[in-house]
mmCIF file of C-alpha atoms and ligand atoms in Angstrom:
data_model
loop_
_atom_site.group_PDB
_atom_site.id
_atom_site.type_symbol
_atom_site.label_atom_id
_atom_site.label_comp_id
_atom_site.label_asym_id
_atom_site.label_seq_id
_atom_site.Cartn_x
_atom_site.Cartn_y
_atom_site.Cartn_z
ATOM 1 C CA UNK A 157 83.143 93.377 83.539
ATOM 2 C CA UNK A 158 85.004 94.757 86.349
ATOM 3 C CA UNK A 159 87.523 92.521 88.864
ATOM 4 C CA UNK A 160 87.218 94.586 92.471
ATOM 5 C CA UNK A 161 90.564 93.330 93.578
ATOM 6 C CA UNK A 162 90.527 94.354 97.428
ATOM 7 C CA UNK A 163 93.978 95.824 99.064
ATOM 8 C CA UNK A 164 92.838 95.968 102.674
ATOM 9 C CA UNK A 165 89.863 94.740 104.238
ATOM 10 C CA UNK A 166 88.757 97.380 106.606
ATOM 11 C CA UNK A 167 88.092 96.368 110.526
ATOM 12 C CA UNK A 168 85.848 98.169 112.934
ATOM 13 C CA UNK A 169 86.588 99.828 116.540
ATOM 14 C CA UNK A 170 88.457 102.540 117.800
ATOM 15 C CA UNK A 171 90.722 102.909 120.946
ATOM 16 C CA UNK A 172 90.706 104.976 124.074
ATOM 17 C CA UNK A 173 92.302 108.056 122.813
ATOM 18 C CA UNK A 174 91.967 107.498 118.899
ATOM 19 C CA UNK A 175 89.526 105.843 115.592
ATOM 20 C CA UNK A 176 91.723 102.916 114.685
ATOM 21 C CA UNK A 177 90.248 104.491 110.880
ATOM 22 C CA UNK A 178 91.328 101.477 109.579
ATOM 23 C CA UNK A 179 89.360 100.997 106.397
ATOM 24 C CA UNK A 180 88.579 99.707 103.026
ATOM 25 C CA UNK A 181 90.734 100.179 99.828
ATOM 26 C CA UNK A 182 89.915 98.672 96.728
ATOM 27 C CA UNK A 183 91.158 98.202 93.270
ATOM 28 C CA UNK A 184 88.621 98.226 90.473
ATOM 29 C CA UNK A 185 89.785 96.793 87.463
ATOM 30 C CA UNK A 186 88.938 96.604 83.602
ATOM 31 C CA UNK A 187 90.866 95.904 80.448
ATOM 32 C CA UNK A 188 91.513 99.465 80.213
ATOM 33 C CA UNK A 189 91.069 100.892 83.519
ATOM 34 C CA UNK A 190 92.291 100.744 87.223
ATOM 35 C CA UNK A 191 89.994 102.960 89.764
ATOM 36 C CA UNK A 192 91.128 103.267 93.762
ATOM 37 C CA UNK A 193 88.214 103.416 95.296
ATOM 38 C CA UNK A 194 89.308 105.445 99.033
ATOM 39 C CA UNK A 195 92.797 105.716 99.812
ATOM 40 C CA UNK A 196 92.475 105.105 103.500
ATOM 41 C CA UNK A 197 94.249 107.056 106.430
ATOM 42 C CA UNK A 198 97.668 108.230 106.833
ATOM 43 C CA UNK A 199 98.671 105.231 108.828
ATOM 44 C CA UNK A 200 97.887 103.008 105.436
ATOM 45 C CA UNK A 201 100.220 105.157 103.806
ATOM 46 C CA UNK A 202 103.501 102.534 102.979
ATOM 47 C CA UNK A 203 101.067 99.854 103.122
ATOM 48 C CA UNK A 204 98.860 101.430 100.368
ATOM 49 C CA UNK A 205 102.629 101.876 98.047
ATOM 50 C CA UNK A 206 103.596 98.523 98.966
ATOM 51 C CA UNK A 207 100.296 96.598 97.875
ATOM 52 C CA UNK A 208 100.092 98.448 94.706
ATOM 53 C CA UNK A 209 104.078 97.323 94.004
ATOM 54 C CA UNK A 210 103.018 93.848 94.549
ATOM 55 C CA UNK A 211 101.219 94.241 91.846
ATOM 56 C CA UNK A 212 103.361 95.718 89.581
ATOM 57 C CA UNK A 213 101.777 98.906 89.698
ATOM 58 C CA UNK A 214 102.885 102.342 90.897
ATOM 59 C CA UNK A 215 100.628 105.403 92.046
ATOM 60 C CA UNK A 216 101.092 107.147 88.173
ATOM 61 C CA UNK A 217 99.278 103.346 87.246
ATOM 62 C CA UNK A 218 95.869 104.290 88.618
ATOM 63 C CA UNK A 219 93.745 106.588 86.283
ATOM 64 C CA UNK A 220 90.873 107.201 88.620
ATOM 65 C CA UNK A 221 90.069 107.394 92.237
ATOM 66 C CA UNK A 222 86.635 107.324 93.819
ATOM 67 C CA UNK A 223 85.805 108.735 97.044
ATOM 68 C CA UNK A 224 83.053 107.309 98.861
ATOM 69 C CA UNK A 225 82.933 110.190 101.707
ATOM 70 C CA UNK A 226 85.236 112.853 102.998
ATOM 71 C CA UNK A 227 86.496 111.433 106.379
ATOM 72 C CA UNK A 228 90.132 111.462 107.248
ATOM 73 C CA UNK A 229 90.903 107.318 107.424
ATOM 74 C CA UNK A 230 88.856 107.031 103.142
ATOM 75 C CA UNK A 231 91.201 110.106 101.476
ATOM 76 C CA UNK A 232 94.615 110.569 103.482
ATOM 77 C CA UNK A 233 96.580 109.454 100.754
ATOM 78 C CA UNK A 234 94.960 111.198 97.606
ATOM 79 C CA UNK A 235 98.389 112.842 96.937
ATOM 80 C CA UNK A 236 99.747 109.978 96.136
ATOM 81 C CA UNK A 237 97.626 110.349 92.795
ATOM 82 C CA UNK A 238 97.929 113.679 91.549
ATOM 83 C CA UNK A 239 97.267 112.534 87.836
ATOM 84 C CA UNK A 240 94.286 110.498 88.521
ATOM 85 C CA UNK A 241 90.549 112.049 88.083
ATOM 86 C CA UNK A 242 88.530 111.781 91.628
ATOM 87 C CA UNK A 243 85.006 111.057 91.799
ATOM 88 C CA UNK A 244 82.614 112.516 94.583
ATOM 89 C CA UNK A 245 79.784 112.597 95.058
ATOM 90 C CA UNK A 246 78.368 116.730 94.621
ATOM 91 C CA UNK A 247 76.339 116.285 97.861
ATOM 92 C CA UNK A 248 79.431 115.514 99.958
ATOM 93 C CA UNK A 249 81.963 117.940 98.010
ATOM 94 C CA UNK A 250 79.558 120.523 98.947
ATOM 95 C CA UNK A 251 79.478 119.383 102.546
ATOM 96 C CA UNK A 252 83.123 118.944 103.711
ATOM 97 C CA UNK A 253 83.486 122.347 101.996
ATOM 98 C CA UNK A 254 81.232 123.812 104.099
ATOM 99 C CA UNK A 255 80.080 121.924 107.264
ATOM 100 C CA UNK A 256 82.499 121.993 110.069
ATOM 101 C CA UNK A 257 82.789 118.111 111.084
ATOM 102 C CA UNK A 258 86.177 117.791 112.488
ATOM 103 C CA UNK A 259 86.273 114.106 111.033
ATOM 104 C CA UNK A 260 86.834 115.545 106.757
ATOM 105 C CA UNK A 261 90.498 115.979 106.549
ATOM 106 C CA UNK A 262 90.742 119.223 105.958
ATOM 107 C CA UNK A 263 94.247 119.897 104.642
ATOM 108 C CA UNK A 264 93.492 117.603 101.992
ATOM 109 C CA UNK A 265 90.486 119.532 100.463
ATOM 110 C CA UNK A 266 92.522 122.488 98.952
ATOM 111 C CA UNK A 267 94.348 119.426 97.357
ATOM 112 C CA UNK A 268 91.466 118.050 95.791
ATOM 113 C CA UNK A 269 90.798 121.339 94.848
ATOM 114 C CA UNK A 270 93.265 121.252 92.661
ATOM 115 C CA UNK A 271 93.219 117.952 91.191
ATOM 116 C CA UNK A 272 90.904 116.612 88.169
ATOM 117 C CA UNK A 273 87.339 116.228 89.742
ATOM 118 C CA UNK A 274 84.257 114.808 88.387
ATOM 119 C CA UNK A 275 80.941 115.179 90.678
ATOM 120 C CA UNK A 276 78.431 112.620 90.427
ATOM 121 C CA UNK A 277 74.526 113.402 91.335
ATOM 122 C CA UNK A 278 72.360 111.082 90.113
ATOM 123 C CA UNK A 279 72.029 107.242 91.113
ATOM 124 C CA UNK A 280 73.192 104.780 88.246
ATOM 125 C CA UNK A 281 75.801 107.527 86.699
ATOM 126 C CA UNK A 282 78.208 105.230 85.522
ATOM 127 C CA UNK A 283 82.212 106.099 86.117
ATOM 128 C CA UNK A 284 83.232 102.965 84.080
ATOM 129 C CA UNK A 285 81.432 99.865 82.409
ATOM 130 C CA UNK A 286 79.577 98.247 84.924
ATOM 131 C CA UNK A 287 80.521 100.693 87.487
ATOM 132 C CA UNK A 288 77.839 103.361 88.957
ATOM 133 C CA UNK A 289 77.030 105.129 91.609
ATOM 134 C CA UNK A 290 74.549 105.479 94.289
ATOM 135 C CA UNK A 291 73.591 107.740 97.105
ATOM 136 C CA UNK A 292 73.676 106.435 100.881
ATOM 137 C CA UNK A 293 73.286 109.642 102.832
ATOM 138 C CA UNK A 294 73.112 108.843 106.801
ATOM 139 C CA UNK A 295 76.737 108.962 107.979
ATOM 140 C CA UNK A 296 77.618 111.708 106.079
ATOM 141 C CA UNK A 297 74.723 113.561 104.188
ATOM 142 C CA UNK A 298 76.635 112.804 100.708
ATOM 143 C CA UNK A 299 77.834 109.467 101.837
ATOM 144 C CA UNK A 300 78.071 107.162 98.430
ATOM 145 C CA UNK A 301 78.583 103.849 97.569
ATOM 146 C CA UNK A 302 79.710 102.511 94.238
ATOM 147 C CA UNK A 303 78.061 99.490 92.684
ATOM 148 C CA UNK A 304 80.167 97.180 91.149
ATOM 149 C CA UNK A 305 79.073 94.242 88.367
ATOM 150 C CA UNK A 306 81.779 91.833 89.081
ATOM 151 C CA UNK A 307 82.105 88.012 88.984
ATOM 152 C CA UNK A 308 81.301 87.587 92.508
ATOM 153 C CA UNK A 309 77.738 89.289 91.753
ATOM 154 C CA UNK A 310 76.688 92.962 92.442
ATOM 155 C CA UNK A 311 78.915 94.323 95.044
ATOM 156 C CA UNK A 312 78.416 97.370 97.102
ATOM 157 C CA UNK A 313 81.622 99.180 97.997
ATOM 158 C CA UNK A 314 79.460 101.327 100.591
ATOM 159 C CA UNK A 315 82.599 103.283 102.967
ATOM 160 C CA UNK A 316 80.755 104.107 106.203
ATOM 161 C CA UNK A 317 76.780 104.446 104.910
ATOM 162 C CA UNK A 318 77.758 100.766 106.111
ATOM 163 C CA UNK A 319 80.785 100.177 108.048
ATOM 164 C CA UNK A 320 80.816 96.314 108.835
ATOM 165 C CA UNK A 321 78.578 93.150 109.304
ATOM 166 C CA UNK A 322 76.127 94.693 112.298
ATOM 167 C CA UNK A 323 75.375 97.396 110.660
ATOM 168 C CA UNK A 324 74.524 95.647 107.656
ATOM 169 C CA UNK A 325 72.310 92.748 109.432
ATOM 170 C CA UNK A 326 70.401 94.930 111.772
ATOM 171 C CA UNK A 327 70.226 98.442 110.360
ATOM 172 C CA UNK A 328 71.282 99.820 113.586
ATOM 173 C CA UNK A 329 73.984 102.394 112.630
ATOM 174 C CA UNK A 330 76.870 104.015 114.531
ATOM 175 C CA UNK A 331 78.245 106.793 114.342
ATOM 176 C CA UNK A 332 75.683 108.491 111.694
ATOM 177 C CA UNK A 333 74.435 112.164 111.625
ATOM 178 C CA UNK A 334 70.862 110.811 110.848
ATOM 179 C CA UNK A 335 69.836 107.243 111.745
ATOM 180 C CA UNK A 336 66.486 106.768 110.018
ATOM 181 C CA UNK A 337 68.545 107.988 106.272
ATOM 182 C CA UNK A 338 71.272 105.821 107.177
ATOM 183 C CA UNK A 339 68.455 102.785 107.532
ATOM 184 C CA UNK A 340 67.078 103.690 104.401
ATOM 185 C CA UNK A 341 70.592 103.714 102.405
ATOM 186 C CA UNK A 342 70.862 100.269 104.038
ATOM 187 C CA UNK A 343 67.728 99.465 102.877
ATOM 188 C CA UNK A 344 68.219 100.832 99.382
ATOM 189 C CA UNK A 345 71.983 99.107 99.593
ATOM 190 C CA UNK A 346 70.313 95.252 99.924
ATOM 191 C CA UNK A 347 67.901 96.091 97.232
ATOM 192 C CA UNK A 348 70.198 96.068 94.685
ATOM 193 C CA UNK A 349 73.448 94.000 96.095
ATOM 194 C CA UNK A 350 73.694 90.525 96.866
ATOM 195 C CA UNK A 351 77.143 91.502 97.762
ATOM 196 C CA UNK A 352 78.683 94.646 100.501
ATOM 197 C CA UNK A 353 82.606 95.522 100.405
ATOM 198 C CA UNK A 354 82.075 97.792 103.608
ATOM 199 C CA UNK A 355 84.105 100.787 105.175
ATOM 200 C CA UNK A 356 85.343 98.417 108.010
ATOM 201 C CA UNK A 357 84.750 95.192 107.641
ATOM 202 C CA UNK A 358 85.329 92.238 104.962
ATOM 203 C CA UNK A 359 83.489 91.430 102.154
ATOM 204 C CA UNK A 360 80.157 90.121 103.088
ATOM 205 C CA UNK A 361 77.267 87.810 101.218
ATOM 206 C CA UNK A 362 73.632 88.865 101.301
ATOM 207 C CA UNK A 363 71.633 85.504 100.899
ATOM 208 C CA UNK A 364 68.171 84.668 102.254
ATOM 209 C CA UNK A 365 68.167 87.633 104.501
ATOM 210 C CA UNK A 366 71.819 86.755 106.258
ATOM 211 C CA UNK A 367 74.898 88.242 106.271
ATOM 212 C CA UNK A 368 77.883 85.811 105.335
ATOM 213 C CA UNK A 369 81.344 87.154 106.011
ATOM 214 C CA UNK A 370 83.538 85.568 102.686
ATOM 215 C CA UNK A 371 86.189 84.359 105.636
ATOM 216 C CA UNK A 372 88.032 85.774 108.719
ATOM 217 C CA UNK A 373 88.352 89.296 109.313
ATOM 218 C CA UNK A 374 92.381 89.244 111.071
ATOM 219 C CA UNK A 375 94.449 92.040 112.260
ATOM 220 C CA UNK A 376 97.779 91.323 113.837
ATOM 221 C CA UNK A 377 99.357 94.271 115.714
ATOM 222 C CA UNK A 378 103.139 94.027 116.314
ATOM 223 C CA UNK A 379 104.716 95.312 119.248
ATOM 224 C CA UNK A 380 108.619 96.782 119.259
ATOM 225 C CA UNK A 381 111.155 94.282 120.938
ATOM 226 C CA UNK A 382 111.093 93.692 124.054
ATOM 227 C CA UNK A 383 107.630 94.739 124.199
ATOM 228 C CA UNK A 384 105.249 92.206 125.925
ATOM 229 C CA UNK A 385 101.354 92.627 125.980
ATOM 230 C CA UNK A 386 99.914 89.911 128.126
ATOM 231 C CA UNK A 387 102.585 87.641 127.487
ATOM 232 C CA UNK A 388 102.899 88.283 123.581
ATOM 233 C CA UNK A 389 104.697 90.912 121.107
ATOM 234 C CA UNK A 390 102.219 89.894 118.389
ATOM 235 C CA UNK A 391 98.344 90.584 118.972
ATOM 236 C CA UNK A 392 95.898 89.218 116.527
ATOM 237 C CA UNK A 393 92.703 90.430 116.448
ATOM 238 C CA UNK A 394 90.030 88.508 115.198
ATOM 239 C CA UNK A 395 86.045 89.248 114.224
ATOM 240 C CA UNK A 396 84.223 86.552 115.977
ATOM 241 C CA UNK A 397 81.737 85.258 113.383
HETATM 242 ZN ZN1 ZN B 201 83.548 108.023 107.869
#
């Protein structure tokens, strides 16, 4: 069985002049193998190094990467892992290669390009024990989520076919090229997971029909010396529940 051990919680918004792209990475782990799934945005960069040296591990560590959708804040930092095989989904290798949406980060397709690629199609294709795939078109039209058999149940690691707790609870999606698929991928999503690791948001429990954040959802934002934002250096910014 696989342990999803999670590095960063993702948390939703953006600002007046940029996506805070703060999002979801996770480590799956088995006996024999240790699977990124996303690799979050350029920002999450030193973060990203430092989390995986708290554990010991360095980027040469992790054999696999999945990518749950092209956007710039899930795959900024897939050079770190030039000897790891990525999964993607066909459906959305074929459409950041060929749409024009601003939001894929470009300069990092010719990159993937080059690196060891395996392109899943088909719901239930497994990329290690216990570990498959599934399509949740809406956001992206090859938007994917990977579902996980871990201890804490079935877990959906869904990226943005469901990026936090609203979304999840009421369907209503933002930010989506097609709002009745994305509604269905929810749909599909809670028909097989009592669990959802989403693209910005914490982990969240599906039981009786409710949506149970598994604790606070807390970013603190430091400010440089000196600095003062009403009255404070540090901000922290906290998901009401
Ligand atoms: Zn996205």
């Amino acid at each position: 069985m696989a342990t999803i051990d999670v590095l960063f919680h993702g948390f939703p918004g953006k600002a007046s002049n940029t996506f805070l792209g703060w999002s979801t990475i996770a480590l799956l782990k088995t006996e024999k193998r240790l699977c990124l799934v996303d690799t979050g945005g350029h920002g999450a960069r030193l973060w990203l190094l430092e989390a995986l040296k708290a554990r010991g591990l360095g980027c040469g560590d992790v054999d696999s990467v999945f990518l749950t959708h092209l956007h710039f804040d899930h795959i900024a930092n897939a050079s770190l892992f030039p000897g790891a095989m990525f999964y993607i989904g066909r459906n959305e290798w074929e459409y950041a290669n060929t749409a024009d949406d601003p939001v894929v980060q470009e300069g990092v397709l010719p990159l993937l390009r080059s690196f060891r690629r395996t392109l899943l199609e088909k719901d239930g294709e497994e990329i290690m024990p216990g570990v498959s795939f599934l399509q949740t078109p809406g956001h992206t039209p090859g938007s994917a989520t990977l579902l996980v058999d871990c201890p804490e149940g079935r877990t959906a690691i869904s990226g943005d076919a469901i990026k936090n707790r609203v979304e999840l609870s009421t369907g209503n999606v933002g930010m989506t090229q097609a709002a009745e698929v994305s509604l269905k991928s929810i749909e599909k999503v809670k028909a097989v997971a009592n669990r959802v690791l989403p693209g910005h948001d914490c982990a969240l429990r599906l039981e009786g029909g409710q949506v149970l954040p598994e604790g606070d959802n807390v970013v603190a934002i430091t400010f440089p010396e000196g600095i003062s934002i009403g009255g404070q250096s540090v901000i922290k910014l906290r998901i009401d529940r």
